[in-house]
PDB file of C-alpha atoms in Angstrom:
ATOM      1  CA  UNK A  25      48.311 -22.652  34.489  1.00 40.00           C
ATOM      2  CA  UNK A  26      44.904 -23.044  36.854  1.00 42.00           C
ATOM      3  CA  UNK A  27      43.498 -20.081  38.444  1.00 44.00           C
ATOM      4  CA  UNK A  28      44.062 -19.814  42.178  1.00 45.00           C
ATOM      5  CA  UNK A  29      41.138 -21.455  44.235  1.00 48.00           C
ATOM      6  CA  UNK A  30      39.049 -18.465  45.708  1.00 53.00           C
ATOM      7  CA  UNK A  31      39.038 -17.496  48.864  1.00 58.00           C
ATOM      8  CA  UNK A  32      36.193 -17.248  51.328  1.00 66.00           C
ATOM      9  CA  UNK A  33      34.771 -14.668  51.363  1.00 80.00           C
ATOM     10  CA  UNK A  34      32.322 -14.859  54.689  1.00 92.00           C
ATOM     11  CA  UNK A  35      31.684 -14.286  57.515  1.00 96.00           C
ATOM     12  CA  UNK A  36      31.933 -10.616  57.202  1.00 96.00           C
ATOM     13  CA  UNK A  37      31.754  -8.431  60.329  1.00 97.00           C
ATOM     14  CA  UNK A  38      29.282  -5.385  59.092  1.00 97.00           C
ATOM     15  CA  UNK A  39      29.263  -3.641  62.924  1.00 96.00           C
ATOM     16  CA  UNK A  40      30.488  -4.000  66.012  1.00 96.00           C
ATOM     17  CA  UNK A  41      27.826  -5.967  66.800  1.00 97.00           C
ATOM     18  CA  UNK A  42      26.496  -8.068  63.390  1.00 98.00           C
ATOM     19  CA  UNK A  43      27.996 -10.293  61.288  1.00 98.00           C
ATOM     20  CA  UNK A  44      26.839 -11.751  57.746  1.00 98.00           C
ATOM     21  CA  UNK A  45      27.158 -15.707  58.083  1.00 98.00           C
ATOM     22  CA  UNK A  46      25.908 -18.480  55.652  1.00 97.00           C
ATOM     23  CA  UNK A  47      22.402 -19.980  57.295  1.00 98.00           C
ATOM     24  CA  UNK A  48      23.154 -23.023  59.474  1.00 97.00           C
ATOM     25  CA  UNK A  49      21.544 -26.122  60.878  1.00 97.00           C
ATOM     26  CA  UNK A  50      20.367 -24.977  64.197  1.00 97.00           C
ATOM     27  CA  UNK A  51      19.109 -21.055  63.144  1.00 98.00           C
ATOM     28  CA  UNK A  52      15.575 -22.063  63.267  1.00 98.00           C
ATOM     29  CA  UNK A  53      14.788 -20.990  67.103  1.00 98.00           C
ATOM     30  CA  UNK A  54      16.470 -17.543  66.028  1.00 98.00           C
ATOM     31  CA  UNK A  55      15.102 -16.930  62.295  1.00 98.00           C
ATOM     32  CA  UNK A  56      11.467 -17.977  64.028  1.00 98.00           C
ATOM     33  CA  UNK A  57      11.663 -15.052  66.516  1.00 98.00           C
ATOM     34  CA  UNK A  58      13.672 -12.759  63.789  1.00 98.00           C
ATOM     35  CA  UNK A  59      10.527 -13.214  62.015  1.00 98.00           C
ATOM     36  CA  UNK A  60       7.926 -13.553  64.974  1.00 97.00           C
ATOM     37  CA  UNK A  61       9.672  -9.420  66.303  1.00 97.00           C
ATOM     38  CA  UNK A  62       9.338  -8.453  62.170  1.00 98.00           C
ATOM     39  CA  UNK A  63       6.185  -9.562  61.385  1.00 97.00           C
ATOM     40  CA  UNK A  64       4.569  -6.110  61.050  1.00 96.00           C
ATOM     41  CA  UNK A  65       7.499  -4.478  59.950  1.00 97.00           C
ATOM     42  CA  UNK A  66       8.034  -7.126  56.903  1.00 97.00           C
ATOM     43  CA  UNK A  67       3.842  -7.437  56.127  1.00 95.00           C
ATOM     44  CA  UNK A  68       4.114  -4.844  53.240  1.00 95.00           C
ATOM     45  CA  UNK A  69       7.227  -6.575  51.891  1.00 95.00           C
ATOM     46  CA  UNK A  70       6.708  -9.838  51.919  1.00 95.00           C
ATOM     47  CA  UNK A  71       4.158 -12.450  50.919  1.00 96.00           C
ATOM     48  CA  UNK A  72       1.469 -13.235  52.913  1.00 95.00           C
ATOM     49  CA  UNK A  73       2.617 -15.666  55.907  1.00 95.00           C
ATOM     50  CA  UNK A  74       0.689 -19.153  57.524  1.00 94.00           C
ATOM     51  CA  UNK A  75       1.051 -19.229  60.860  1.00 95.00           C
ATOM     52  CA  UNK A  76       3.244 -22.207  60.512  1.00 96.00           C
ATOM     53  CA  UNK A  77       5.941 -19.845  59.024  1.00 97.00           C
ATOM     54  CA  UNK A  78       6.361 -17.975  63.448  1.00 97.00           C
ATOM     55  CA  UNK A  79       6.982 -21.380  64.556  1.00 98.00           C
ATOM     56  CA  UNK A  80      10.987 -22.535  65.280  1.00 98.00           C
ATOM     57  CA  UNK A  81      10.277 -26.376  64.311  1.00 98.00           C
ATOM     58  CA  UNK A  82       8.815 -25.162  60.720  1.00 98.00           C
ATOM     59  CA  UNK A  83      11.930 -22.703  60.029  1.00 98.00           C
ATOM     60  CA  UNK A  84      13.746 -25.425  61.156  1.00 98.00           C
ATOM     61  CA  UNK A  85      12.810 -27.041  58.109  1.00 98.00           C
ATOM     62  CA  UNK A  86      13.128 -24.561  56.279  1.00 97.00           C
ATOM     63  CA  UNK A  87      16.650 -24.432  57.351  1.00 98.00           C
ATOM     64  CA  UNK A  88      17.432 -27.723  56.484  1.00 98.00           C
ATOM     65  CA  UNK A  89      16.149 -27.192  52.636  1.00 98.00           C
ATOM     66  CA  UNK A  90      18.391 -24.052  52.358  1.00 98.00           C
ATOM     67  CA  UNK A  91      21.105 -25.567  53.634  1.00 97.00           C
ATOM     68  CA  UNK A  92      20.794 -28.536  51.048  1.00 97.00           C
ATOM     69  CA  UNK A  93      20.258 -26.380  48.127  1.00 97.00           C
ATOM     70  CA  UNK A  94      23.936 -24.235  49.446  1.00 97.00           C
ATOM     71  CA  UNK A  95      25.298 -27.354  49.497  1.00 96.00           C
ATOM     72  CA  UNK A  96      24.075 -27.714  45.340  1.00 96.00           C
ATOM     73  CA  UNK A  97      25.706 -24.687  44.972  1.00 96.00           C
ATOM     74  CA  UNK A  98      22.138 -23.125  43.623  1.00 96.00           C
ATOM     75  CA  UNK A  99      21.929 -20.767  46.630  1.00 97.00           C
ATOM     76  CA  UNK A 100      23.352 -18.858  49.186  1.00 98.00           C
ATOM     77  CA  UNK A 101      21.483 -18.401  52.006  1.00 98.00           C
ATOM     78  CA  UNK A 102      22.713 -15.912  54.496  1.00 98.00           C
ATOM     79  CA  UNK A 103      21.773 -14.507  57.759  1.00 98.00           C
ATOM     80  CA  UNK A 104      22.896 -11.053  59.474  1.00 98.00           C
ATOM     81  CA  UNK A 105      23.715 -12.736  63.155  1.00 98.00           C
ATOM     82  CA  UNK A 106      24.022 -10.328  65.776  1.00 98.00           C
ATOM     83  CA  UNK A 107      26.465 -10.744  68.849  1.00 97.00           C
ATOM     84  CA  UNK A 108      23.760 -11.985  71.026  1.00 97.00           C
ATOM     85  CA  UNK A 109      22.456 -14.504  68.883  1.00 96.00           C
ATOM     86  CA  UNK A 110      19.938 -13.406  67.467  1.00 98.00           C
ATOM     87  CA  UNK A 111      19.074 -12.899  63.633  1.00 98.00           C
ATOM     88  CA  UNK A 112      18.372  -9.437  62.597  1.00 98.00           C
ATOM     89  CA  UNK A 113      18.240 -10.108  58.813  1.00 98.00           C
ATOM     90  CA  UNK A 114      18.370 -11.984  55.667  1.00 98.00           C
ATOM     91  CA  UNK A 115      20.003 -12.167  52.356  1.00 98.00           C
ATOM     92  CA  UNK A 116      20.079 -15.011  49.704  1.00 98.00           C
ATOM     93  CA  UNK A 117      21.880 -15.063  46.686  1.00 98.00           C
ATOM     94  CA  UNK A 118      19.201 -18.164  45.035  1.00 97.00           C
ATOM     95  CA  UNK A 119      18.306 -19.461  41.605  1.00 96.00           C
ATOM     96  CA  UNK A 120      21.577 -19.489  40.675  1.00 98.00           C
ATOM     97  CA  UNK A 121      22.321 -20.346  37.403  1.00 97.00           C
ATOM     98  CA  UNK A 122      25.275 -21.294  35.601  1.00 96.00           C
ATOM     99  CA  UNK A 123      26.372 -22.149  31.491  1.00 96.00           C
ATOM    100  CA  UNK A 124      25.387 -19.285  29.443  1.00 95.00           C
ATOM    101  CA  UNK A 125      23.795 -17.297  31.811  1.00 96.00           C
ATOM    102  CA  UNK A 126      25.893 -17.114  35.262  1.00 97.00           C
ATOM    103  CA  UNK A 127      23.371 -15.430  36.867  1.00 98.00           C
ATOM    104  CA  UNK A 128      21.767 -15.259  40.602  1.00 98.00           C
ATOM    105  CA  UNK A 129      18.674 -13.381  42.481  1.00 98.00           C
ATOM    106  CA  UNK A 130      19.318 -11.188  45.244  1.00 98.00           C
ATOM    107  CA  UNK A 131      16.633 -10.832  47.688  1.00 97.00           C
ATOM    108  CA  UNK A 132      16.791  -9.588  51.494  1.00 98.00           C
ATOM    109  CA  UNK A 133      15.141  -7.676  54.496  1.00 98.00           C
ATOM    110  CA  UNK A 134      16.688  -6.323  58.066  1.00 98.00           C
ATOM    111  CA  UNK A 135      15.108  -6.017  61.093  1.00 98.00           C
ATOM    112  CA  UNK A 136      12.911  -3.276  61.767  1.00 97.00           C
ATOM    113  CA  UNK A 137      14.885  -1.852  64.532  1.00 95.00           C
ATOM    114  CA  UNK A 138      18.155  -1.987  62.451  1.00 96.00           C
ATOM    115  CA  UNK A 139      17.498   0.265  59.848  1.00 95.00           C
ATOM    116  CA  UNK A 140      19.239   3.116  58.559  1.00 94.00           C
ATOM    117  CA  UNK A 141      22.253   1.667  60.120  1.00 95.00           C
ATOM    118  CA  UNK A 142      24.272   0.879  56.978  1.00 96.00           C
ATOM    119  CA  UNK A 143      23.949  -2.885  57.859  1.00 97.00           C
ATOM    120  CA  UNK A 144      21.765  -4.105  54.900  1.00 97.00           C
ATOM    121  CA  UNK A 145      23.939  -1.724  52.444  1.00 97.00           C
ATOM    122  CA  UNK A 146      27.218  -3.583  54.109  1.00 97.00           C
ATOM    123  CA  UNK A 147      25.535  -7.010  53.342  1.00 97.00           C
ATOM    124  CA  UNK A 148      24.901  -6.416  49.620  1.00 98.00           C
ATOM    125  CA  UNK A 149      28.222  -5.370  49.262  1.00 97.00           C
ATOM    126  CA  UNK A 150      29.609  -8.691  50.883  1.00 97.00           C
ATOM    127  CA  UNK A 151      26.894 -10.409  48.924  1.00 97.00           C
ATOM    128  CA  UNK A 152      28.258  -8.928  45.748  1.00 97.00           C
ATOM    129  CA  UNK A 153      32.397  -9.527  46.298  1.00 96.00           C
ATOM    130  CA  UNK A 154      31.136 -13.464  47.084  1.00 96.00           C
ATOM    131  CA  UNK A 155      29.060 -13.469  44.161  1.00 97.00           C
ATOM    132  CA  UNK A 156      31.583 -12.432  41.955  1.00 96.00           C
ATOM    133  CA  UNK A 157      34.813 -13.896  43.470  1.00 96.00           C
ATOM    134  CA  UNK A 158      33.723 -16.803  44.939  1.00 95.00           C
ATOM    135  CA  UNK A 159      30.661 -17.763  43.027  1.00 96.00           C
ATOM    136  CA  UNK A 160      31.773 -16.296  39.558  1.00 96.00           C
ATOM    137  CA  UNK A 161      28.984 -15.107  38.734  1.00 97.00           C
ATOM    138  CA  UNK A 162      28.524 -12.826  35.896  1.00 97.00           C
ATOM    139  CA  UNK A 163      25.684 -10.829  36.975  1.00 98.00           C
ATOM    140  CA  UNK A 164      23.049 -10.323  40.304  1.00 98.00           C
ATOM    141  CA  UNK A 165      19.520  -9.257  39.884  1.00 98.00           C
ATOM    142  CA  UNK A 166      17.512  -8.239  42.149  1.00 98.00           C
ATOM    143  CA  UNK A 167      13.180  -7.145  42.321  1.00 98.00           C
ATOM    144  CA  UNK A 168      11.874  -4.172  44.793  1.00 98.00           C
ATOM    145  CA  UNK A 169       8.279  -2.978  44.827  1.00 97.00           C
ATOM    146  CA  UNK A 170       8.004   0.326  43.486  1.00 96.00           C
ATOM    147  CA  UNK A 171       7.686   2.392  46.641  1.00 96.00           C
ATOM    148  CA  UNK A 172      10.151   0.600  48.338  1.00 96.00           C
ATOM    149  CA  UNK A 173      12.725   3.873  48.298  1.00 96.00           C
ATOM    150  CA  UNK A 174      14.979   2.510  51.044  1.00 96.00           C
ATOM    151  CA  UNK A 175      15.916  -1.062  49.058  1.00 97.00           C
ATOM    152  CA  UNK A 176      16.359   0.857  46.141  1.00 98.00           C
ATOM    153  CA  UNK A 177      18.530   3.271  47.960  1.00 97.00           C
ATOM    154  CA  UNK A 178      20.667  -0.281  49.343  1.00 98.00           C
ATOM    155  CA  UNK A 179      21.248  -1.220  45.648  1.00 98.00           C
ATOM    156  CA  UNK A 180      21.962   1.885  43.795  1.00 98.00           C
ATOM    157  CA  UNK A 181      24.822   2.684  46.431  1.00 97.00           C
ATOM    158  CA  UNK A 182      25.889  -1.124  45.218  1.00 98.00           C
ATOM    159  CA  UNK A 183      26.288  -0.562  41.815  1.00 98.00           C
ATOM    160  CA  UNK A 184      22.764  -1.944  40.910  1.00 98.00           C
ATOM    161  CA  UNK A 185      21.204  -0.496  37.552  1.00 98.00           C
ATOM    162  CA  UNK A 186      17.516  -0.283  37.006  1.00 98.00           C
ATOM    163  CA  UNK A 187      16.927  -2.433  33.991  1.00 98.00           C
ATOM    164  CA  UNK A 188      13.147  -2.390  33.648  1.00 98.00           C
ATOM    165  CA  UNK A 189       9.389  -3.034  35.134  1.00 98.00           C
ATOM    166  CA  UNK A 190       7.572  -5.996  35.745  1.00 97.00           C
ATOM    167  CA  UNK A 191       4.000  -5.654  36.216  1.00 98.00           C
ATOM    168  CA  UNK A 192       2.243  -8.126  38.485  1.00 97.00           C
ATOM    169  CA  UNK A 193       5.885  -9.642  39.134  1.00 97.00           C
ATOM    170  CA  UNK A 194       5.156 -11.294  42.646  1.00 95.00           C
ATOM    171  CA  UNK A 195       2.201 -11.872  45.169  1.00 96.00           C
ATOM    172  CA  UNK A 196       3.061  -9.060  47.906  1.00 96.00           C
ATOM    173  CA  UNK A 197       0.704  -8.406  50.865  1.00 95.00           C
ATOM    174  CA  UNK A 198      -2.197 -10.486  49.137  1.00 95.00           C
ATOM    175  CA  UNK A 199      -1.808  -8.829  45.958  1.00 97.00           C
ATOM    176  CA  UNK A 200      -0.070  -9.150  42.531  1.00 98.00           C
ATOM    177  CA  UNK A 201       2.467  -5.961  42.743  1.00 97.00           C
ATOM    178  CA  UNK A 202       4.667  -4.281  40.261  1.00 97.00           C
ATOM    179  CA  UNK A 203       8.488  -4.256  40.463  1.00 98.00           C
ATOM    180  CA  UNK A 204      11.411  -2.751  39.376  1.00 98.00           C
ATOM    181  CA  UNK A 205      14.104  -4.809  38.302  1.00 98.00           C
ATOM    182  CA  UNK A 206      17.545  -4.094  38.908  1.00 98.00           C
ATOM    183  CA  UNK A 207      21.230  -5.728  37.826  1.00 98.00           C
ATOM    184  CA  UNK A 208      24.684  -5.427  38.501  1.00 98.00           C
ATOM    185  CA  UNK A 209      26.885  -7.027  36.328  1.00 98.00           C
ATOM    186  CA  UNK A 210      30.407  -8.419  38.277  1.00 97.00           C
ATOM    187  CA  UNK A 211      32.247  -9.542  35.501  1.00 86.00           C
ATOM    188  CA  UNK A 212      32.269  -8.662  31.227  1.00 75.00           C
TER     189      UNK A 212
END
């Protein structure tokens, strides 16, 4: 007998004001001034940034290259969309890999003035129930720098286990920086 086709699994309502949404043709405008209102609050987080990467036309493109790799089912990009429009976060579930290993990256960031609000801990979760149900996926990892508490905090109240170190893992703020890795495994 087949298995029944999964269901959807987004959008996801995570307020009463945001919802988690796959990345769409269009979002460029929006993830340009996410990004433009963050770019300070992200700086110790994220790589360093050209100036290309503020303008709408280049996230555009950017868009557009996301949207085509969803559509090769090796990534899942999403975006927290609030009411109004505008994007107040990111989450991807990329580099994902099927046979043997059925296995994906997790990697996001929420807007500086939406923190603390649950919303990024909300996302993971949705993240999670589409990796496993829809995706069927065996496991998500994910990477945080080590004195980033607060992500940390996101995936150990998601069922995330530290799994090890990797020194001089990714080029953060201009520098080669140590991580923690992290799994959760959604199905034996």
């Amino acid at each position: 007998m087949p298995e029944p086709a999964a269901r959807p699994s987004l959008p996801v309502r995570l307020s009463d004001d945001v919802e988690l949404r796959l990345l769409r043709e269009g979002d460029g405008a929006a993830l340009a001034a996410a990004y433009a209102r963050n770019r300070e609050h992200l700086a110790p987080w994220d790589p360093e940034r050209p100036d290309d990467f503020y303008d709408p036309a280049w996230q555009e493109q950017q868009v557009a290259g996301a949207v085509a790799e969803h559509a090769a089912g090796r990534h899942v990009p999403l975006v927290l969309a609030a009411d109004d429009g505008s994007v107040v976060g990111r989450l991807n579930v990329a580099t994902i890999v099927r046979g043997a290993f059925m296995s994906a990256s997790l990697g996001y960031w929420v807007d500086g003035g939406r923190t603390g609000q649950g919303l990024m801990s909300a996302a993971v979760a949705a993240a999670v129930v589409h990796a496993r149900d829809v995706l069927g996926l065996h496991r998500l990892e994910a990477a945080t720098l080590l004195h980033n508490g607060a992500s940390q905090a996101v995936l150990a109240r998601n069922g995330f286990e530290r799994v090890g170190l990797a020194p001089r893992y990714l080029r953060i703020a201009g520098r080669w920086q140590d991580h923690v890795l992290f799994q959760r495994i959604l199905h034996d």
